[in-house]
């Protein structure tokens, strides 16, 4: 029985036939150099096409480098001669698996940065600076420059269509240049490109009409816009509807709806905190005014959610972005009865952080993302020959290692001392919105089970037991233990470790709780303990709460906690715990502060558990430590990456 009849059914955009209703939405990748599409990018696209997506929309490419047009230094210029072979290669990669491909064109306008554009000042409809911190004052585009940009959009589209692209998407969402012209808050021109609605829409109208004059009949032109800014003083749903209806009247083939801008960037790619389908409230009302297909990304993590959104008539085509980073096989798994094996996106924002840090796109849940050109079915050595490999520890590193080793043909036995698999992901799944982690973890576990790996729970292996099994190799993924320093009073009955609170679902009611340490585990613990009507105060030795956390995640979580009465005190050092509560030193003033907390929760980080490693060192030919018990740190993306490298190269 087909679980997802609407999602799997063929669909149509304009005259373009699609094999199903899943479209991969555009995401920046930072895989390219000097306007050359590199093999890394090509294979990344190919794997998403191979996984069953009906259409791939590339990450935004710029049409201009003379007017501060790049989003980031490595962004491809669609009209650069060196880009042309790569465009062809991307088209071929998608078409190889019967996927269509649409190239997104973007210009950031006032939100561009001089540093990414050889010192050029940003340009905009009007010289109005974005209030977002770090933004730069733009200069106003001249009419001659507007005409130049129109010509470049048309030339870029003509090139892509001639090379075999199936579609072009004009990015006017997230307050990019096209959206800035349409918005009276950002466009205060007094010429024919500003003022009334028709004038503000003139720039994109000229681009659309020009592209339509070169567009083949079997290709499409789509536009991406904000349905709303989701801000009190921003674009409203009514204004978004007016723009959408007008664009449809110009004869475009599809409309892609998004929301937010630089002022609420957390909604551009929602962290785990947000629910699936969180954009439906503005997508459906706008769709009801349109006759052309509406594409929408909607924070979807599961195939059943995508099917329900289609059933509810919220949009016509499902946009999947990060879900296809976490699992490129999402469509094929959903359509072949293996939806329970989908490794979902957990909303950790590692992807966004990796691109913003000027490195390249990676995914915490899928270490192959961005590495497909090196790690793929063609390069996987299937030389395990049934040799026994023991994996000790069933967290994300252990599970990932087990999957890859089994695929290589090793006989894998995995042991974990806990009653369920998941390790640190089990703890992380307890916070607000973190059910997404549970879904993704279940997908990984189903993948592992499919490989035939022998899974042994509630079994803490000793070094002697391991040696007696005479394994070919041992992969240690034993994780890390929470830090509990030798400070007076920490042995009292009202002192708890955050790990114990989360793992054992310990709860309190109407207590004053002091949480010492404000990393992500501390924040998640605060989220959980709020539910009992408790008053929570968080302290940290560092000068910022949640210092080092990904900024979008940090901002959303701290806003939520603040709104629920949580107090934050950075620059405080734990001294001791007594009958009077917990004593801390304000390291800025030297003052001792006593908090009369009923409950004290320690979230002071972890240290690698290397007990087995020390006992086995020198006694086995192949002994490998990965994840939290290794040397690379305690984040999920580091754990899965370690597992990939270790299991692939064994």
XYZ file of N, CA and C in Angstrom, residues 365-524:
480
model
N 23.809 15.126 10.984
C 23.247 13.779 10.942
C 23.745 12.957 9.768
N 24.299 13.601 8.773
C 24.778 12.882 7.592
C 26.196 13.335 7.264
N 27.199 12.596 7.703
C 28.584 13.015 7.462
C 28.989 12.949 5.998
N 28.166 12.329 5.151
C 28.476 12.260 3.726
C 28.157 13.566 3.003
N 27.313 14.406 3.593
C 26.923 15.651 2.931
C 28.158 16.505 2.648
N 28.332 16.828 1.377
C 29.499 17.598 0.959
C 30.742 16.771 0.770
N 30.645 15.490 1.095
C 31.788 14.590 0.919
C 31.455 13.450 -0.048
N 30.332 13.574 -0.744
C 29.874 12.491 -1.627
C 30.864 12.203 -2.743
N 31.636 13.213 -3.142
C 32.602 12.999 -4.211
C 33.776 12.126 -3.759
N 33.953 12.000 -2.462
C 35.001 11.133 -1.911
C 34.435 9.833 -1.348
N 33.280 9.934 -0.707
C 32.675 8.797 -0.018
C 31.356 8.448 -0.700
N 31.378 7.397 -1.488
C 30.185 6.998 -2.237
C 30.246 5.501 -2.525
N 29.229 5.003 -3.169
C 29.158 3.561 -3.434
C 30.328 3.079 -4.282
N 30.875 3.934 -5.113
C 31.994 3.531 -5.966
C 33.300 3.431 -5.197
N 33.434 4.229 -4.125
C 34.693 4.219 -3.372
C 34.619 3.388 -2.091
N 33.423 2.901 -1.745
C 33.273 2.080 -0.545
C 33.922 0.712 -0.758
N 34.874 0.397 0.091
C 35.554 -0.904 -0.013
C 34.712 -1.972 0.685
N 34.217 -2.911 -0.075
C 33.402 -3.975 0.511
C 34.277 -5.203 0.737
N 35.202 -5.019 1.676
C 36.240 -6.026 1.920
C 36.201 -6.557 3.344
N 35.041 -6.416 4.009
C 34.963 -6.884 5.393
C 35.078 -8.381 5.535
N 34.581 -9.112 4.540
C 34.704 -10.581 4.501
C 34.243 -11.264 5.783
N 33.250 -10.693 6.446
C 32.706 -11.331 7.630
C 33.577 -11.237 8.865
N 34.670 -10.485 8.814
C 35.534 -10.336 9.989
C 34.784 -9.593 11.091
N 35.003 -10.001 12.322
C 34.270 -9.445 13.460
C 34.818 -8.087 13.868
N 33.925 -7.114 13.948
C 34.266 -5.798 14.484
C 33.299 -5.495 15.623
N 33.841 -5.109 16.752
C 33.028 -4.721 17.899
C 32.923 -3.205 17.954
N 31.711 -2.719 18.111
C 31.475 -1.293 18.336
C 30.957 -1.163 19.755
N 31.681 -0.444 20.584
C 31.320 -0.307 21.990
C 30.761 1.094 22.204
N 29.450 1.162 22.323
C 28.770 2.440 22.488
C 27.787 2.672 21.370
N 26.551 3.012 21.746
C 25.491 3.150 20.758
C 24.954 4.551 20.625
N 25.831 5.540 20.743
C 25.434 6.910 20.444
C 25.536 7.165 18.951
N 25.462 8.428 18.522
C 25.498 8.711 17.081
C 26.770 8.212 16.405
N 27.899 8.287 17.093
C 29.152 7.803 16.499
C 29.129 6.287 16.343
N 28.689 5.586 17.374
C 28.655 4.126 17.317
C 27.682 3.614 16.272
N 26.501 4.234 16.192
C 25.506 3.800 15.212
C 26.027 4.031 13.796
N 26.570 5.224 13.548
C 27.079 5.536 12.205
C 28.210 4.588 11.816
N 29.107 4.323 12.740
C 30.206 3.394 12.456
C 29.670 2.005 12.148
N 28.693 1.554 12.937
C 28.114 0.234 12.716
C 27.488 0.101 11.340
N 26.772 1.140 10.900
C 26.121 1.106 9.588
C 27.156 0.976 8.477
N 28.183 1.794 8.535
C 29.187 1.787 7.460
C 29.983 0.492 7.468
N 30.376 0.028 8.636
C 31.146 -1.220 8.725
C 30.344 -2.403 8.199
N 29.067 -2.441 8.535
C 28.216 -3.525 8.037
C 28.085 -3.453 6.519
N 27.963 -2.233 5.975
C 27.884 -2.080 4.524
C 29.172 -2.548 3.852
N 30.260 -2.474 4.572
C 31.538 -2.943 4.014
C 31.684 -4.461 4.083
N 30.760 -5.102 4.778
C 30.809 -6.553 4.840
C 31.410 -7.119 6.103
N 31.688 -6.295 7.098
C 32.163 -6.798 8.385
C 30.981 -7.364 9.170
N 31.270 -8.269 10.060
C 30.269 -8.766 11.002
C 30.344 -7.874 12.236
N 29.312 -7.086 12.425
C 29.357 -6.051 13.455
C 28.522 -6.471 14.658
N 29.138 -6.354 15.826
C 28.416 -6.530 17.088
C 28.530 -5.224 17.864
N 27.394 -4.626 18.178
C 27.393 -3.349 18.889
C 26.884 -3.571 20.310
N 27.579 -2.976 21.262
C 27.215 -3.093 22.674
C 26.994 -1.700 23.270
N 25.953 -1.582 24.083
C 25.718 -0.325 24.790
C 25.213 -0.648 26.190
N 25.703 0.095 27.165
C 25.341 -0.188 28.553
C 23.943 0.300 28.914
N 23.358 1.132 28.065
C 22.044 1.706 28.342
C 20.926 0.841 27.762
N 19.698 1.036 28.239
C 18.579 0.221 27.732
C 18.111 0.623 26.337
N 18.517 1.800 25.857
C 18.147 2.230 24.510
C 19.371 2.823 23.826
N 19.380 2.788 22.503
C 20.457 3.394 21.736
C 20.252 4.905 21.657
N 21.331 5.607 21.393
C 21.210 7.046 21.165
C 22.253 7.887 21.854
N 22.737 7.434 23.013
C 23.774 8.179 23.708
C 23.391 9.619 23.968
N 24.249 10.545 23.544
C 24.020 11.969 23.798
C 22.771 12.487 23.100
N 22.339 11.835 22.014
C 21.129 12.277 21.326
C 19.883 12.050 22.178
N 19.905 11.045 23.025
C 18.770 10.800 23.922
C 18.621 11.974 24.876
N 19.748 12.455 25.402
C 19.697 13.602 26.306
C 19.227 14.852 25.570
N 19.777 15.062 24.377
C 19.454 16.262 23.610
C 18.011 16.283 23.138
N 17.351 15.138 23.116
C 15.979 15.059 22.586
C 14.924 15.513 23.582
N 15.320 15.902 24.795
C 14.341 16.215 25.828
C 13.881 17.668 25.827
N 14.610 18.554 25.163
C 14.256 19.965 25.175
C 13.075 20.289 24.269
N 12.637 21.539 24.300
C 11.488 21.978 23.517
C 11.771 21.816 22.024
N 10.861 21.138 21.332
C 10.996 20.940 19.893
C 11.975 19.851 19.509
N 12.556 19.188 20.481
C 13.614 18.227 20.180
C 13.089 16.831 19.878
N 11.760 16.704 19.706
C 11.240 15.421 19.252
C 11.808 15.069 17.877
N 12.279 16.075 17.159
C 12.898 15.844 15.852
C 14.141 14.976 15.987
N 14.823 15.103 17.116
C 15.998 14.265 17.356
C 15.576 12.811 17.528
N 14.488 12.602 18.238
C 13.982 11.237 18.417
C 13.626 10.617 17.075
N 12.955 11.378 16.201
C 12.586 10.845 14.885
C 13.828 10.472 14.079
N 14.810 11.370 14.081
C 16.033 11.110 13.314
C 16.791 9.922 13.880
N 16.840 9.850 15.206
C 17.528 8.740 15.854
C 16.873 7.407 15.510
N 15.551 7.382 15.500
C 14.856 6.150 15.131
C 15.185 5.747 13.702
N 15.317 6.738 12.818
C 15.715 6.435 11.452
C 17.083 5.794 11.391
N 18.024 6.322 12.168
C 19.373 5.741 12.213
C 19.340 4.315 12.753
N 18.544 4.108 13.794
C 18.467 2.773 14.403
C 17.874 1.777 13.419
N 16.839 2.194 12.676
C 16.269 1.301 11.656
C 17.292 0.993 10.568
N 18.087 1.992 10.178
C 19.164 1.761 9.208
C 20.135 0.708 9.729
N 20.518 0.861 10.988
C 21.461 -0.075 11.590
C 20.877 -1.474 11.637
N 19.614 -1.578 12.026
C 18.959 -2.883 12.099
C 18.897 -3.546 10.736
N 18.627 -2.758 9.695
C 18.561 -3.293 8.337
C 19.863 -3.936 7.897
N 20.984 -3.462 8.427
C 22.280 -4.013 8.009
C 22.562 -5.385 8.599
N 21.749 -5.803 9.562
C 21.989 -7.091 10.215
C 22.949 -7.018 11.381
N 23.306 -5.825 11.789
C 24.187 -5.653 12.948
C 23.554 -6.258 14.199
N 24.338 -6.960 14.967
C 23.868 -7.526 16.242
C 23.937 -6.436 17.305
N 22.805 -6.111 17.886
C 22.723 -5.024 18.866
C 22.507 -5.612 20.252
N 23.386 -5.252 21.183
C 23.316 -5.757 22.555
C 23.181 -4.576 23.512
N 21.991 -4.440 24.111
C 21.739 -3.340 25.032
C 21.912 -3.791 26.477
N 22.059 -2.801 27.360
C 22.276 -3.053 28.800
C 23.414 -4.047 29.005
N 24.445 -3.850 28.238
C 25.604 -4.746 28.295
C 26.858 -3.883 28.297
N 27.507 -3.780 29.436
C 28.738 -3.004 29.554
C 29.927 -3.943 29.433
N 30.567 -3.897 28.289
C 31.664 -4.815 28.004
C 32.889 -4.488 28.854
N 33.554 -5.534 29.326
C 34.839 -5.369 29.989
C 35.946 -5.602 28.975
N 37.143 -5.148 29.319
C 38.288 -5.356 28.433
C 38.542 -6.842 28.233
N 38.391 -7.616 29.299
C 38.623 -9.063 29.202
C 37.633 -9.708 28.239
N 36.373 -9.307 28.333
C 35.345 -9.860 27.455
C 35.645 -9.525 25.998
N 36.065 -8.304 25.757
C 36.385 -7.876 24.394
C 37.535 -8.704 23.829
N 38.581 -8.860 24.611
C 39.741 -9.626 24.143
C 39.381 -11.086 23.894
N 38.504 -11.640 24.707
C 38.107 -13.040 24.533
C 37.345 -13.273 23.229
N 36.691 -12.215 22.711
C 35.960 -12.356 21.445
C 36.880 -12.334 20.233
N 38.143 -11.989 20.458
C 39.175 -11.971 19.405
C 38.705 -11.225 18.147
N 38.315 -9.977 18.301
C 37.811 -9.226 17.145
C 38.931 -8.794 16.208
N 38.555 -8.576 14.963
C 39.501 -7.998 13.997
C 39.770 -6.537 14.366
N 38.746 -5.855 14.839
C 38.893 -4.452 15.235
C 37.875 -4.112 16.306
N 38.202 -3.098 17.088
C 37.283 -2.569 18.093
C 37.168 -1.062 17.890
N 35.938 -0.612 17.763
C 35.666 0.820 17.652
C 35.035 1.268 18.963
N 35.737 2.124 19.673
C 35.248 2.611 20.957
C 34.468 3.906 20.750
N 33.200 3.878 21.108
C 32.331 5.056 21.037
C 31.624 5.187 22.373
N 32.419 5.141 23.432
C 31.886 5.069 24.794
C 31.454 6.417 25.352
N 31.614 7.471 24.559
C 31.086 8.757 24.959
C 31.911 9.457 26.017
N 31.237 10.265 26.800
C 31.894 11.078 27.811
C 31.044 11.103 29.068
N 31.696 11.424 30.163
C 31.006 11.483 31.454
C 30.902 12.929 31.916
N 29.795 13.292 32.556
C 29.652 14.673 33.022
C 30.683 15.018 34.090
N 31.136 16.252 34.035
C 32.128 16.730 34.997
C 31.447 17.085 36.314
N 32.023 16.566 37.417
C 31.556 16.936 38.759
C 32.784 17.276 39.584
N 33.119 18.551 39.678
C 34.375 18.943 40.336
C 34.353 18.682 41.835
N 35.527 18.696 42.422
C 35.658 18.448 43.861
C 35.412 19.702 44.669
N 34.214 20.207 44.592
C 33.833 21.441 45.295
C 32.960 21.066 46.487
N 33.177 21.672 47.637
C 32.399 21.306 48.834
C 30.892 21.396 48.618
N 30.188 20.369 49.062
C 28.741 20.368 49.059
C 28.097 19.719 47.854
N 28.888 19.286 46.878
C 28.292 18.712 45.677
C 27.811 17.276 45.891
N 28.065 16.733 47.061
C 27.548 15.396 47.374
C 26.205 15.462 48.104
N 25.665 16.648 48.244
C 24.391 16.801 48.943
C 23.250 16.240 48.100
N 22.155 15.864 48.765
C 21.044 15.186 48.086
C 20.279 16.100 47.137
N 20.419 17.410 47.288
C 19.697 18.332 46.407
C 20.543 18.787 45.214
N 21.684 18.137 44.996
C 22.559 18.450 43.859
C 22.431 17.342 42.821
N 22.153 17.714 41.597
C 21.938 16.756 40.510
C 22.825 17.099 39.318
N 23.132 16.093 38.546
C 23.779 16.307 37.259
C 22.700 16.508 36.195
N 22.934 17.452 35.291
C 21.968 17.683 34.210
C 21.737 16.411 33.412
N 22.795 15.628 33.192
C 22.662 14.374 32.442
C 21.657 13.443 33.108
N 21.681 13.376 34.434
C 20.748 12.501 35.152
C 19.315 13.030 35.053
N 19.159 14.348 35.129
C 17.829 14.949 34.985
C 17.217 14.545 33.649
N 18.004 14.682 32.586
C 17.491 14.424 31.236
C 17.316 12.935 30.963
N 18.299 12.147 31.340
C 18.231 10.712 31.021
C 17.136 10.008 31.816
N 16.937 10.412 33.062
C 16.007 9.705 33.943
C 14.679 10.434 34.129
N 14.467 11.490 33.341
C 13.209 12.248 33.401
C 12.865 12.682 34.828
N 13.869 13.165 35.546
C 13.657 13.668 36.903
C 12.958 15.029 36.820
N 11.961 15.223 37.645
C 11.210 16.481 37.607
C 11.006 17.019 39.015
N 10.697 18.304 39.098
C 10.419 18.975 40.366
C 9.213 19.883 40.179
N 8.608 20.283 41.287
C 7.469 21.199 41.220
C 7.672 22.358 42.180
N 7.476 23.546 41.629
C 7.479 24.781 42.425
C 8.747 24.941 43.251
N 9.887 24.656 42.644
C 11.178 24.802 43.305
C 11.972 25.943 42.673
N 12.880 26.490 43.471
C 13.878 27.407 42.908
C 15.081 26.556 42.517
N 15.432 26.606 41.253
C 16.480 25.727 40.731
C 17.607 26.572 40.163
N 18.804 26.330 40.641
C 20.002 26.981 40.105
C 20.716 25.998 39.191
N 20.835 26.365 37.929
C 21.570 25.536 36.973
C 22.939 26.166 36.780
N 23.980 25.396 37.053
C 25.351 25.891 36.962
C 25.947 25.376 35.652
N 26.131 26.290 34.712
C 26.627 25.918 33.390
C 25.546 26.118 32.348
N 25.867 26.888 31.296
C 24.815 27.279 30.351
C 25.124 26.862 28.922
N 25.798 25.722 28.753
C 25.919 25.181 27.411
C 24.570 24.660 26.948
N 24.547 24.003 25.778
C 23.264 23.537 25.255
C 22.597 22.553 26.205
N 23.371 21.716 26.898
C 22.764 20.782 27.844
C 22.092 21.533 28.986
N 22.738 22.592 29.470
C 22.135 23.398 30.527
C 20.855 24.070 30.060
N 20.865 24.599 28.852
C 19.667 25.247 28.324
C 18.538 24.243 28.139
N 18.867 23.060 27.627
C 17.839 22.026 27.442
C 17.268 21.586 28.786
